Amino acid sequence: MIGLYDIWPAFVVVALLWPLTGMPLFQRVGFESNSSRVRAIDGMRGYLALAIVLHHAVKYHEMLATGAWKHPPSAFYGPLGQVGVSLFFIISAYLFWGKLLSAKSSVDFPTLFLKRAFRIGPLYVLAVGTAMALEVARHSPSRLCGPSPWTTPPNIGSLY
């Protein structure tokens, strides 16, 4: 029997996804091979993103089982998301600042931030829009006019 907090399923997921990374679908479309890119670092960022997905999947299962969005009681899956996010941002900052430092001329910050906004913005708008649409679709029209579970204060007396 597989338990929710067993470690080996995470490694099975990684082993099953590993061969997919060589498929043309997962190659960087529109990017020519560049010697300045370190494929190992790109791969590490992919594994860190997968660690975050696994952490959230276990956390979501815990929420469905208990009704509370809380940390999973696992020494492996609990810190997996926090470590994944921390290392992902450290590596991203290393790559970002390395790119800035290796620029031949001075950096045009308005152009840089505009490019970053157009790179991150569409996915952000899509994610927030999808979340809002799912939330609206989940509630019937009559419940949309009533109190929201997000704004209704919790019954603190039931906690004690």
Short mmCIF file of N, CA and C in Angstrom, two decimals:
data_model
loop_
_atom_site.label_atom_id
_atom_site.label_comp_id
_atom_site.label_asym_id
_atom_site.label_seq_id
_atom_site.Cartn_x
_atom_site.Cartn_y
_atom_site.Cartn_z
N MET A 1 0.84 -1.19 0.00
CA MET A 1 0.00 0.00 0.00
C MET A 1 0.88 1.24 0.00
N ILE A 2 0.55 2.18 -0.86
CA ILE A 2 1.29 3.43 -0.95
C ILE A 2 0.68 4.43 0.01
N GLY A 3 1.51 4.97 0.89
CA GLY A 3 1.06 6.02 1.79
C GLY A 3 1.27 7.37 1.13
N LEU A 4 0.49 8.35 1.56
CA LEU A 4 0.59 9.68 0.97
C LEU A 4 1.96 10.30 1.18
N TYR A 5 2.58 10.00 2.30
CA TYR A 5 3.84 10.65 2.63
C TYR A 5 5.06 9.79 2.34
N ASP A 6 4.90 8.72 1.56
CA ASP A 6 6.05 7.93 1.14
C ASP A 6 6.91 8.78 0.21
N ILE A 7 8.21 8.60 0.31
CA ILE A 7 9.13 9.41 -0.49
C ILE A 7 9.30 8.85 -1.90
N TRP A 8 9.28 7.54 -2.06
CA TRP A 8 9.63 6.94 -3.34
C TRP A 8 8.72 7.35 -4.50
N PRO A 9 7.42 7.67 -4.30
CA PRO A 9 6.63 8.12 -5.47
C PRO A 9 7.17 9.40 -6.10
N ALA A 10 7.78 10.28 -5.30
CA ALA A 10 8.36 11.50 -5.86
C ALA A 10 9.50 11.15 -6.81
N PHE A 11 10.30 10.17 -6.44
CA PHE A 11 11.40 9.77 -7.31
C PHE A 11 10.90 9.03 -8.55
N VAL A 12 9.80 8.32 -8.43
CA VAL A 12 9.20 7.65 -9.59
C VAL A 12 8.69 8.70 -10.58
N VAL A 13 8.07 9.76 -10.08
CA VAL A 13 7.59 10.84 -10.95
C VAL A 13 8.76 11.47 -11.70
N VAL A 14 9.86 11.72 -11.00
CA VAL A 14 11.04 12.30 -11.65
C VAL A 14 11.58 11.35 -12.70
N ALA A 15 11.65 10.05 -12.37
CA ALA A 15 12.18 9.06 -13.33
C ALA A 15 11.29 8.94 -14.55
N LEU A 16 9.98 9.06 -14.38
CA LEU A 16 9.06 8.97 -15.52
C LEU A 16 9.10 10.23 -16.38
N LEU A 17 9.34 11.37 -15.77
CA LEU A 17 9.39 12.62 -16.54
C LEU A 17 10.73 12.86 -17.20
N TRP A 18 11.78 12.22 -16.71
CA TRP A 18 13.12 12.45 -17.23
C TRP A 18 13.24 12.18 -18.74
N PRO A 19 12.73 11.05 -19.25
CA PRO A 19 12.85 10.82 -20.70
C PRO A 19 12.09 11.85 -21.54
N LEU A 20 11.06 12.45 -20.97
CA LEU A 20 10.29 13.44 -21.73
C LEU A 20 11.09 14.69 -22.03
N THR A 21 12.10 14.98 -21.22
CA THR A 21 12.85 16.22 -21.41
C THR A 21 13.64 16.23 -22.71
N GLY A 22 13.91 15.07 -23.28
CA GLY A 22 14.64 15.02 -24.54
C GLY A 22 13.74 15.14 -25.76
N MET A 23 12.44 15.13 -25.56
CA MET A 23 11.51 15.22 -26.68
C MET A 23 11.48 16.65 -27.23
N PRO A 24 11.22 16.79 -28.53
CA PRO A 24 11.19 18.14 -29.13
C PRO A 24 10.16 19.07 -28.49
N LEU A 25 9.09 18.50 -27.93
CA LEU A 25 8.06 19.32 -27.30
C LEU A 25 8.63 20.14 -26.14
N PHE A 26 9.61 19.58 -25.44
CA PHE A 26 10.17 20.25 -24.27
C PHE A 26 11.44 21.04 -24.57
N GLN A 27 11.85 21.07 -25.81
CA GLN A 27 13.00 21.89 -26.17
C GLN A 27 12.56 23.35 -26.20
N ARG A 28 13.45 24.25 -25.97
CA ARG A 28 13.12 25.67 -25.94
C ARG A 28 12.80 26.15 -27.35
N VAL A 29 11.56 26.36 -27.64
CA VAL A 29 11.11 26.79 -28.95
C VAL A 29 11.55 28.23 -29.19
N GLY A 30 12.14 28.47 -30.35
CA GLY A 30 12.53 29.82 -30.70
C GLY A 30 13.87 30.25 -30.13
N PHE A 31 14.56 29.38 -29.41
CA PHE A 31 15.85 29.72 -28.83
C PHE A 31 16.91 28.85 -29.50
N GLU A 32 17.86 29.50 -30.13
CA GLU A 32 18.94 28.73 -30.71
C GLU A 32 19.89 28.31 -29.58
N SER A 33 20.62 27.26 -29.83
CA SER A 33 21.56 26.77 -28.84
C SER A 33 22.61 27.85 -28.57
N ASN A 34 22.83 28.12 -27.33
CA ASN A 34 23.72 29.20 -26.94
C ASN A 34 24.70 28.66 -25.91
N SER A 35 25.98 28.90 -26.15
CA SER A 35 26.98 28.38 -25.23
C SER A 35 26.95 29.09 -23.88
N SER A 36 26.33 30.28 -23.80
CA SER A 36 26.28 30.99 -22.53
C SER A 36 25.23 30.40 -21.58
N ARG A 37 24.33 29.60 -22.10
CA ARG A 37 23.32 28.96 -21.25
C ARG A 37 23.91 27.68 -20.68
N VAL A 38 23.71 27.46 -19.43
CA VAL A 38 24.19 26.25 -18.78
C VAL A 38 22.99 25.32 -18.63
N ARG A 39 23.00 24.25 -19.41
CA ARG A 39 21.86 23.34 -19.42
C ARG A 39 21.63 22.68 -18.06
N ALA A 40 22.70 22.44 -17.32
CA ALA A 40 22.54 21.83 -16.00
C ALA A 40 21.77 22.74 -15.05
N ILE A 41 22.03 24.05 -15.14
CA ILE A 41 21.30 24.99 -14.29
C ILE A 41 19.85 25.08 -14.72
N ASP A 42 19.60 25.08 -16.02
CA ASP A 42 18.21 25.07 -16.51
C ASP A 42 17.49 23.80 -16.04
N GLY A 43 18.19 22.68 -16.09
CA GLY A 43 17.60 21.43 -15.63
C GLY A 43 17.32 21.44 -14.14
N MET A 44 18.24 22.02 -13.37
CA MET A 44 18.03 22.12 -11.92
C MET A 44 16.80 22.98 -11.62
N ARG A 45 16.62 24.07 -12.36
CA ARG A 45 15.43 24.90 -12.16
C ARG A 45 14.16 24.11 -12.47
N GLY A 46 14.22 23.23 -13.47
CA GLY A 46 13.07 22.39 -13.79
C GLY A 46 12.74 21.43 -12.66
N TYR A 47 13.77 20.81 -12.09
CA TYR A 47 13.53 19.90 -10.96
C TYR A 47 13.03 20.64 -9.73
N LEU A 48 13.51 21.85 -9.51
CA LEU A 48 13.02 22.63 -8.38
C LEU A 48 11.55 23.01 -8.59
N ALA A 49 11.18 23.34 -9.82
CA ALA A 49 9.77 23.64 -10.11
C ALA A 49 8.91 22.39 -9.87
N LEU A 50 9.42 21.23 -10.25
CA LEU A 50 8.70 19.97 -10.01
C LEU A 50 8.56 19.71 -8.51
N ALA A 51 9.60 20.02 -7.73
CA ALA A 51 9.51 19.86 -6.28
C ALA A 51 8.41 20.73 -5.70
N ILE A 52 8.27 21.94 -6.22
CA ILE A 52 7.21 22.85 -5.75
C ILE A 52 5.84 22.29 -6.12
N VAL A 53 5.71 21.74 -7.31
CA VAL A 53 4.44 21.14 -7.74
C VAL A 53 4.09 19.96 -6.84
N LEU A 54 5.06 19.10 -6.53
CA LEU A 54 4.80 17.96 -5.65
C LEU A 54 4.39 18.43 -4.25
N HIS A 55 5.06 19.45 -3.74
CA HIS A 55 4.71 20.00 -2.43
C HIS A 55 3.26 20.49 -2.42
N HIS A 56 2.88 21.24 -3.46
CA HIS A 56 1.52 21.76 -3.51
C HIS A 56 0.49 20.65 -3.72
N ALA A 57 0.86 19.60 -4.44
CA ALA A 57 -0.07 18.49 -4.63
C ALA A 57 -0.35 17.80 -3.29
N VAL A 58 0.67 17.58 -2.50
CA VAL A 58 0.47 16.95 -1.19
C VAL A 58 -0.29 17.90 -0.27
N LYS A 59 0.03 19.19 -0.35
CA LYS A 59 -0.67 20.18 0.46
C LYS A 59 -2.15 20.25 0.08
N TYR A 60 -2.44 20.18 -1.22
CA TYR A 60 -3.83 20.22 -1.68
C TYR A 60 -4.57 18.96 -1.23
N HIS A 61 -3.91 17.81 -1.29
CA HIS A 61 -4.54 16.58 -0.80
C HIS A 61 -4.84 16.69 0.69
N GLU A 62 -3.93 17.27 1.43
CA GLU A 62 -4.14 17.48 2.87
C GLU A 62 -5.35 18.40 3.09
N MET A 63 -5.50 19.42 2.25
CA MET A 63 -6.63 20.33 2.38
C MET A 63 -7.95 19.62 2.07
N LEU A 64 -7.93 18.75 1.06
CA LEU A 64 -9.15 18.00 0.75
C LEU A 64 -9.51 17.03 1.86
N ALA A 65 -8.49 16.44 2.50
CA ALA A 65 -8.74 15.45 3.54
C ALA A 65 -9.18 16.08 4.85
N THR A 66 -8.57 17.22 5.22
CA THR A 66 -8.86 17.81 6.52
C THR A 66 -9.68 19.09 6.45
N GLY A 67 -9.74 19.71 5.29
CA GLY A 67 -10.46 20.97 5.16
C GLY A 67 -9.64 22.19 5.55
N ALA A 68 -8.37 21.98 5.90
CA ALA A 68 -7.50 23.10 6.29
C ALA A 68 -6.27 23.11 5.40
N TRP A 69 -5.91 24.30 4.93
CA TRP A 69 -4.70 24.45 4.11
C TRP A 69 -3.53 24.57 5.07
N LYS A 70 -2.88 23.44 5.33
CA LYS A 70 -1.79 23.45 6.31
C LYS A 70 -0.60 22.68 5.76
N HIS A 71 0.49 22.81 6.48
CA HIS A 71 1.72 22.14 6.10
C HIS A 71 1.55 20.62 6.21
N PRO A 72 2.00 19.86 5.22
CA PRO A 72 1.90 18.41 5.35
C PRO A 72 2.80 17.89 6.46
N PRO A 73 2.32 16.95 7.26
CA PRO A 73 3.14 16.42 8.36
C PRO A 73 4.16 15.40 7.85
N SER A 74 5.03 15.83 7.00
CA SER A 74 6.03 14.96 6.40
C SER A 74 7.37 15.67 6.43
N ALA A 75 8.41 14.95 6.84
CA ALA A 75 9.74 15.54 6.88
C ALA A 75 10.31 15.73 5.48
N PHE A 76 9.71 15.10 4.47
CA PHE A 76 10.18 15.24 3.09
C PHE A 76 9.35 16.26 2.33
N TYR A 77 8.02 16.09 2.29
CA TYR A 77 7.16 16.96 1.50
C TYR A 77 6.93 18.32 2.16
N GLY A 78 7.06 18.40 3.48
CA GLY A 78 6.86 19.67 4.17
C GLY A 78 7.82 20.75 3.70
N PRO A 79 9.12 20.53 3.84
CA PRO A 79 10.07 21.57 3.41
C PRO A 79 10.38 21.56 1.91
N LEU A 80 9.85 20.60 1.17
CA LEU A 80 10.17 20.49 -0.25
C LEU A 80 9.81 21.76 -1.03
N GLY A 81 8.67 22.33 -0.73
CA GLY A 81 8.24 23.54 -1.43
C GLY A 81 9.08 24.74 -1.06
N GLN A 82 9.37 24.91 0.23
CA GLN A 82 10.14 26.07 0.67
C GLN A 82 11.58 26.01 0.15
N VAL A 83 12.18 24.84 0.21
CA VAL A 83 13.54 24.69 -0.30
C VAL A 83 13.55 24.89 -1.81
N GLY A 84 12.54 24.32 -2.50
CA GLY A 84 12.45 24.47 -3.95
C GLY A 84 12.33 25.92 -4.38
N VAL A 85 11.46 26.68 -3.70
CA VAL A 85 11.27 28.10 -4.05
C VAL A 85 12.55 28.88 -3.75
N SER A 86 13.15 28.63 -2.59
CA SER A 86 14.37 29.36 -2.22
C SER A 86 15.49 29.12 -3.23
N LEU A 87 15.76 27.87 -3.54
CA LEU A 87 16.84 27.56 -4.48
C LEU A 87 16.51 28.04 -5.89
N PHE A 88 15.24 27.95 -6.29
CA PHE A 88 14.83 28.43 -7.61
C PHE A 88 15.13 29.92 -7.75
N PHE A 89 14.78 30.70 -6.73
CA PHE A 89 15.02 32.14 -6.80
C PHE A 89 16.51 32.47 -6.70
N ILE A 90 17.27 31.70 -5.95
CA ILE A 90 18.71 31.94 -5.87
C ILE A 90 19.35 31.71 -7.23
N ILE A 91 19.00 30.61 -7.87
CA ILE A 91 19.56 30.29 -9.19
C ILE A 91 19.10 31.32 -10.22
N SER A 92 17.83 31.71 -10.16
CA SER A 92 17.32 32.71 -11.10
C SER A 92 18.04 34.05 -10.92
N ALA A 93 18.28 34.44 -9.67
CA ALA A 93 19.01 35.69 -9.42
C ALA A 93 20.44 35.60 -9.93
N TYR A 94 21.07 34.45 -9.75
CA TYR A 94 22.43 34.24 -10.26
C TYR A 94 22.46 34.41 -11.78
N LEU A 95 21.50 33.78 -12.47
CA LEU A 95 21.45 33.89 -13.93
C LEU A 95 21.13 35.31 -14.38
N PHE A 96 20.19 35.95 -13.68
CA PHE A 96 19.76 37.29 -14.05
C PHE A 96 20.90 38.29 -13.89
N TRP A 97 21.54 38.29 -12.73
CA TRP A 97 22.61 39.24 -12.49
C TRP A 97 23.85 38.92 -13.32
N GLY A 98 24.09 37.66 -13.58
CA GLY A 98 25.19 37.29 -14.47
C GLY A 98 24.97 37.85 -15.86
N LYS A 99 23.73 37.83 -16.31
CA LYS A 99 23.39 38.40 -17.62
C LYS A 99 23.59 39.91 -17.62
N LEU A 100 23.21 40.56 -16.53
CA LEU A 100 23.40 42.01 -16.43
C LEU A 100 24.87 42.39 -16.39
N LEU A 101 25.66 41.62 -15.63
CA LEU A 101 27.08 41.94 -15.50
C LEU A 101 27.87 41.68 -16.77
N SER A 102 27.41 40.73 -17.57
CA SER A 102 28.13 40.41 -18.79
C SER A 102 27.70 41.28 -19.97
N ALA A 103 26.79 42.20 -19.75
CA ALA A 103 26.36 43.10 -20.82
C ALA A 103 27.54 43.97 -21.25
N LYS A 104 27.70 44.12 -22.54
CA LYS A 104 28.83 44.88 -23.09
C LYS A 104 28.72 46.38 -22.79
N SER A 105 27.50 46.89 -22.81
CA SER A 105 27.30 48.31 -22.55
C SER A 105 26.47 48.47 -21.29
N SER A 106 26.10 49.70 -20.99
CA SER A 106 25.27 49.94 -19.82
C SER A 106 23.88 49.34 -20.05
N VAL A 107 23.24 49.00 -18.96
CA VAL A 107 21.94 48.34 -19.03
C VAL A 107 20.84 49.38 -19.11
N ASP A 108 19.94 49.20 -20.06
CA ASP A 108 18.78 50.07 -20.21
C ASP A 108 17.65 49.50 -19.34
N PHE A 109 17.57 49.99 -18.10
CA PHE A 109 16.63 49.42 -17.14
C PHE A 109 15.16 49.53 -17.55
N PRO A 110 14.68 50.64 -18.12
CA PRO A 110 13.28 50.67 -18.55
C PRO A 110 12.96 49.58 -19.58
N THR A 111 13.86 49.36 -20.53
CA THR A 111 13.64 48.30 -21.51
C THR A 111 13.69 46.93 -20.86
N LEU A 112 14.64 46.76 -19.93
CA LEU A 112 14.77 45.49 -19.22
C LEU A 112 13.48 45.15 -18.46
N PHE A 113 12.96 46.12 -17.70
CA PHE A 113 11.75 45.87 -16.92
C PHE A 113 10.53 45.69 -17.81
N LEU A 114 10.48 46.39 -18.93
CA LEU A 114 9.37 46.21 -19.87
C LEU A 114 9.39 44.80 -20.46
N LYS A 115 10.58 44.31 -20.83
CA LYS A 115 10.69 42.94 -21.35
C LYS A 115 10.28 41.92 -20.29
N ARG A 116 10.70 42.14 -19.03
CA ARG A 116 10.32 41.23 -17.95
C ARG A 116 8.82 41.23 -17.74
N ALA A 117 8.20 42.41 -17.80
CA ALA A 117 6.75 42.52 -17.62
C ALA A 117 6.01 41.78 -18.72
N PHE A 118 6.47 41.91 -19.96
CA PHE A 118 5.81 41.21 -21.06
C PHE A 118 6.09 39.70 -21.03
N ARG A 119 7.15 39.29 -20.36
CA ARG A 119 7.44 37.87 -20.25
C ARG A 119 6.61 37.23 -19.13
N ILE A 120 6.48 37.92 -17.99
CA ILE A 120 5.80 37.37 -16.83
C ILE A 120 4.32 37.72 -16.82
N GLY A 121 3.97 38.91 -17.29
CA GLY A 121 2.61 39.42 -17.21
C GLY A 121 1.53 38.54 -17.82
N PRO A 122 1.69 38.06 -19.06
CA PRO A 122 0.60 37.26 -19.65
C PRO A 122 0.27 35.99 -18.86
N LEU A 123 1.28 35.31 -18.36
CA LEU A 123 1.03 34.10 -17.57
C LEU A 123 0.37 34.46 -16.24
N TYR A 124 0.77 35.58 -15.65
CA TYR A 124 0.16 36.03 -14.41
C TYR A 124 -1.32 36.34 -14.61
N VAL A 125 -1.63 37.08 -15.67
CA VAL A 125 -3.03 37.43 -15.96
C VAL A 125 -3.84 36.17 -16.24
N LEU A 126 -3.26 35.22 -16.97
CA LEU A 126 -3.95 33.95 -17.25
C LEU A 126 -4.22 33.18 -15.96
N ALA A 127 -3.23 33.10 -15.07
CA ALA A 127 -3.40 32.35 -13.82
C ALA A 127 -4.45 33.00 -12.92
N VAL A 128 -4.39 34.31 -12.76
CA VAL A 128 -5.37 35.00 -11.91
C VAL A 128 -6.76 34.92 -12.53
N GLY A 129 -6.85 35.10 -13.84
CA GLY A 129 -8.15 35.00 -14.52
C GLY A 129 -8.75 33.61 -14.41
N THR A 130 -7.93 32.59 -14.56
CA THR A 130 -8.42 31.21 -14.42
C THR A 130 -8.90 30.95 -13.00
N ALA A 131 -8.13 31.40 -12.01
CA ALA A 131 -8.54 31.21 -10.61
C ALA A 131 -9.86 31.93 -10.33
N MET A 132 -10.01 33.13 -10.85
CA MET A 132 -11.25 33.86 -10.63
C MET A 132 -12.42 33.18 -11.34
N ALA A 133 -12.20 32.70 -12.56
CA ALA A 133 -13.27 32.03 -13.29
C ALA A 133 -13.68 30.73 -12.59
N LEU A 134 -12.72 29.99 -12.09
CA LEU A 134 -13.05 28.76 -11.36
C LEU A 134 -13.81 29.05 -10.08
N GLU A 135 -13.44 30.12 -9.40
CA GLU A 135 -14.15 30.49 -8.17
C GLU A 135 -15.58 30.91 -8.47
N VAL A 136 -15.79 31.67 -9.53
CA VAL A 136 -17.15 32.09 -9.90
C VAL A 136 -17.96 30.88 -10.36
N ALA A 137 -17.34 29.98 -11.13
CA ALA A 137 -18.06 28.80 -11.62
C ALA A 137 -18.40 27.84 -10.49
N ARG A 138 -17.61 27.84 -9.42
CA ARG A 138 -17.83 26.92 -8.31
C ARG A 138 -19.06 27.30 -7.49
N HIS A 139 -19.36 28.57 -7.45
CA HIS A 139 -20.51 29.03 -6.66
C HIS A 139 -21.70 29.27 -7.56
N SER A 140 -22.88 28.95 -7.06
CA SER A 140 -24.09 29.23 -7.81
C SER A 140 -24.35 30.74 -7.77
N PRO A 141 -25.13 31.26 -8.73
CA PRO A 141 -25.40 32.71 -8.75
C PRO A 141 -26.03 33.22 -7.46
N SER A 142 -26.83 32.43 -6.79
CA SER A 142 -27.45 32.89 -5.55
C SER A 142 -26.43 33.04 -4.43
N ARG A 143 -25.36 32.23 -4.45
CA ARG A 143 -24.34 32.33 -3.41
C ARG A 143 -23.40 33.49 -3.65
N LEU A 144 -23.35 33.98 -4.90
CA LEU A 144 -22.45 35.09 -5.19
C LEU A 144 -22.90 36.36 -4.48
N CYS A 145 -24.19 36.48 -4.20
CA CYS A 145 -24.70 37.67 -3.54
C CYS A 145 -24.62 37.55 -2.02
N GLY A 146 -24.45 36.34 -1.51
CA GLY A 146 -24.38 36.14 -0.06
C GLY A 146 -22.98 36.33 0.47
N PRO A 147 -22.79 36.01 1.75
CA PRO A 147 -21.46 36.17 2.34
C PRO A 147 -20.48 35.17 1.74
N SER A 148 -19.29 35.63 1.53
CA SER A 148 -18.25 34.79 0.97
C SER A 148 -17.52 34.05 2.08
N PRO A 149 -17.13 32.80 1.86
CA PRO A 149 -16.37 32.10 2.91
C PRO A 149 -15.01 32.75 3.14
N TRP A 150 -14.54 33.56 2.18
CA TRP A 150 -13.24 34.20 2.34
C TRP A 150 -13.35 35.45 3.21
N THR A 151 -14.55 36.06 3.28
CA THR A 151 -14.70 37.28 4.07
C THR A 151 -15.45 37.05 5.37
N THR A 152 -16.05 35.88 5.56
CA THR A 152 -16.77 35.58 6.78
C THR A 152 -15.77 35.22 7.86
N PRO A 153 -15.82 35.87 9.02
CA PRO A 153 -14.84 35.55 10.07
C PRO A 153 -15.02 34.12 10.56
N PRO A 154 -13.94 33.43 10.88
CA PRO A 154 -14.06 32.06 11.34
C PRO A 154 -14.62 31.99 12.74
N ASN A 155 -15.17 30.84 13.08
CA ASN A 155 -15.69 30.60 14.40
C ASN A 155 -14.50 30.19 15.28
N ILE A 156 -13.93 31.16 15.95
CA ILE A 156 -12.72 30.91 16.73
C ILE A 156 -13.03 30.04 17.95
N GLY A 157 -14.24 30.11 18.44
CA GLY A 157 -14.59 29.30 19.60
C GLY A 157 -14.50 27.82 19.32
N SER A 158 -14.65 27.43 18.06
CA SER A 158 -14.59 26.00 17.73
C SER A 158 -13.16 25.48 17.72
N LEU A 159 -12.18 26.37 17.76
CA LEU A 159 -10.79 25.94 17.77
C LEU A 159 -10.34 25.44 19.13
N TYR A 160 -11.03 25.83 20.19
CA TYR A 160 -10.60 25.49 21.55
C TYR A 160 -11.43 24.42 22.15
#
